[in-house]
Amino acid sequence: MPDKETVLNILSVTPVEGSSGKRGRKNELMYLKAGVPYRYMLKNFFPALRSSTCIKVFYEKNKNIK
C-alpha cells in the first residue's frame, strides 16, 4: 500500500468531518500524493467493505419451559 504510515496517521488523527476550514479524513486521503493511496484503497479495500451482510436473529423466550 503506497504511503501506508501516512494513511494510518490520517485515519487515526483526522476527524471524519472537517471543521473550521480544515479538511476531513476523506479529503485528506484524496489529496495525499495526488490521490494515489486513496485510489489504491478504492480499488483494493473498499469493494470488500461494500459487500456486507447483516443478519438479525430474534429469540423469544418460551413461557412453557421451566
Coordinates of C-alpha atoms in Angstrom, one line a residue:
M1 CA 0.0 0.0 0.0
P2 CA 1.5 3.3 -1.0
D3 CA 2.3 5.7 1.9
K4 CA 0.8 3.3 4.5
E5 CA 2.2 5.0 7.6
T6 CA 0.9 8.4 6.4
V7 CA -2.5 6.9 5.6
L8 CA -2.7 5.3 9.1
N9 CA -1.8 8.6 10.7
I10 CA -4.6 10.4 8.8
L11 CA -7.1 7.7 9.8
S12 CA -6.1 7.9 13.5
V13 CA -5.7 11.7 13.9
T14 CA -8.0 13.4 11.4
P15 CA -11.7 13.7 12.2
V16 CA -14.2 12.2 9.8
E17 CA -15.8 15.6 9.1
G18 CA -13.7 18.7 8.7
S19 CA -14.3 21.8 10.8
S20 CA -13.1 25.4 10.9
G21 CA -11.8 25.4 7.4
K22 CA -10.0 22.1 7.8
R23 CA -10.4 19.1 5.5
G24 CA -12.0 15.9 6.8
R25 CA -10.5 12.4 6.6
K26 CA -11.7 11.6 3.2
N27 CA -10.4 14.8 1.7
E28 CA -7.1 14.4 3.3
L29 CA -6.7 11.0 1.8
M30 CA -7.9 12.1 -1.6
Y31 CA -5.3 15.0 -1.7
L32 CA -2.4 12.9 -0.3
K33 CA 0.2 12.3 -3.0
A34 CA -2.3 13.3 -5.8
G35 CA -4.8 10.7 -4.6
V36 CA -2.6 7.6 -5.3
P37 CA -3.1 6.0 -1.9
Y38 CA -6.8 6.8 -2.0
R39 CA -7.3 5.2 -5.4
Y40 CA -5.4 2.1 -4.2
M41 CA -7.8 1.8 -1.3
L42 CA -10.7 2.5 -3.6
K43 CA -9.7 -0.4 -5.8
N44 CA -8.4 -2.9 -3.3
F45 CA -10.2 -2.3 0.1
F46 CA -13.5 -0.6 -0.4
P47 CA -15.3 -3.2 -2.6
A48 CA -15.0 -5.8 0.1
L49 CA -16.4 -3.3 2.6
R50 CA -19.4 -2.6 0.4
S51 CA -20.4 -6.2 0.0
S52 CA -21.5 -6.9 3.5
T53 CA -24.5 -8.7 5.0
C54 CA -26.4 -8.1 8.2
I55 CA -28.4 -10.9 9.8
K56 CA -30.7 -10.2 12.8
V57 CA -31.7 -13.1 15.0
F58 CA -34.6 -12.6 17.4
Y59 CA -35.2 -15.0 20.3
E60 CA -38.5 -15.4 22.1
K61 CA -38.4 -17.0 25.4
N62 CA -40.8 -20.0 25.6
K63 CA -43.1 -19.5 28.5
N64 CA -43.9 -23.2 28.7
I65 CA -40.4 -24.2 29.6
K66 CA -39.5 -24.0 33.3

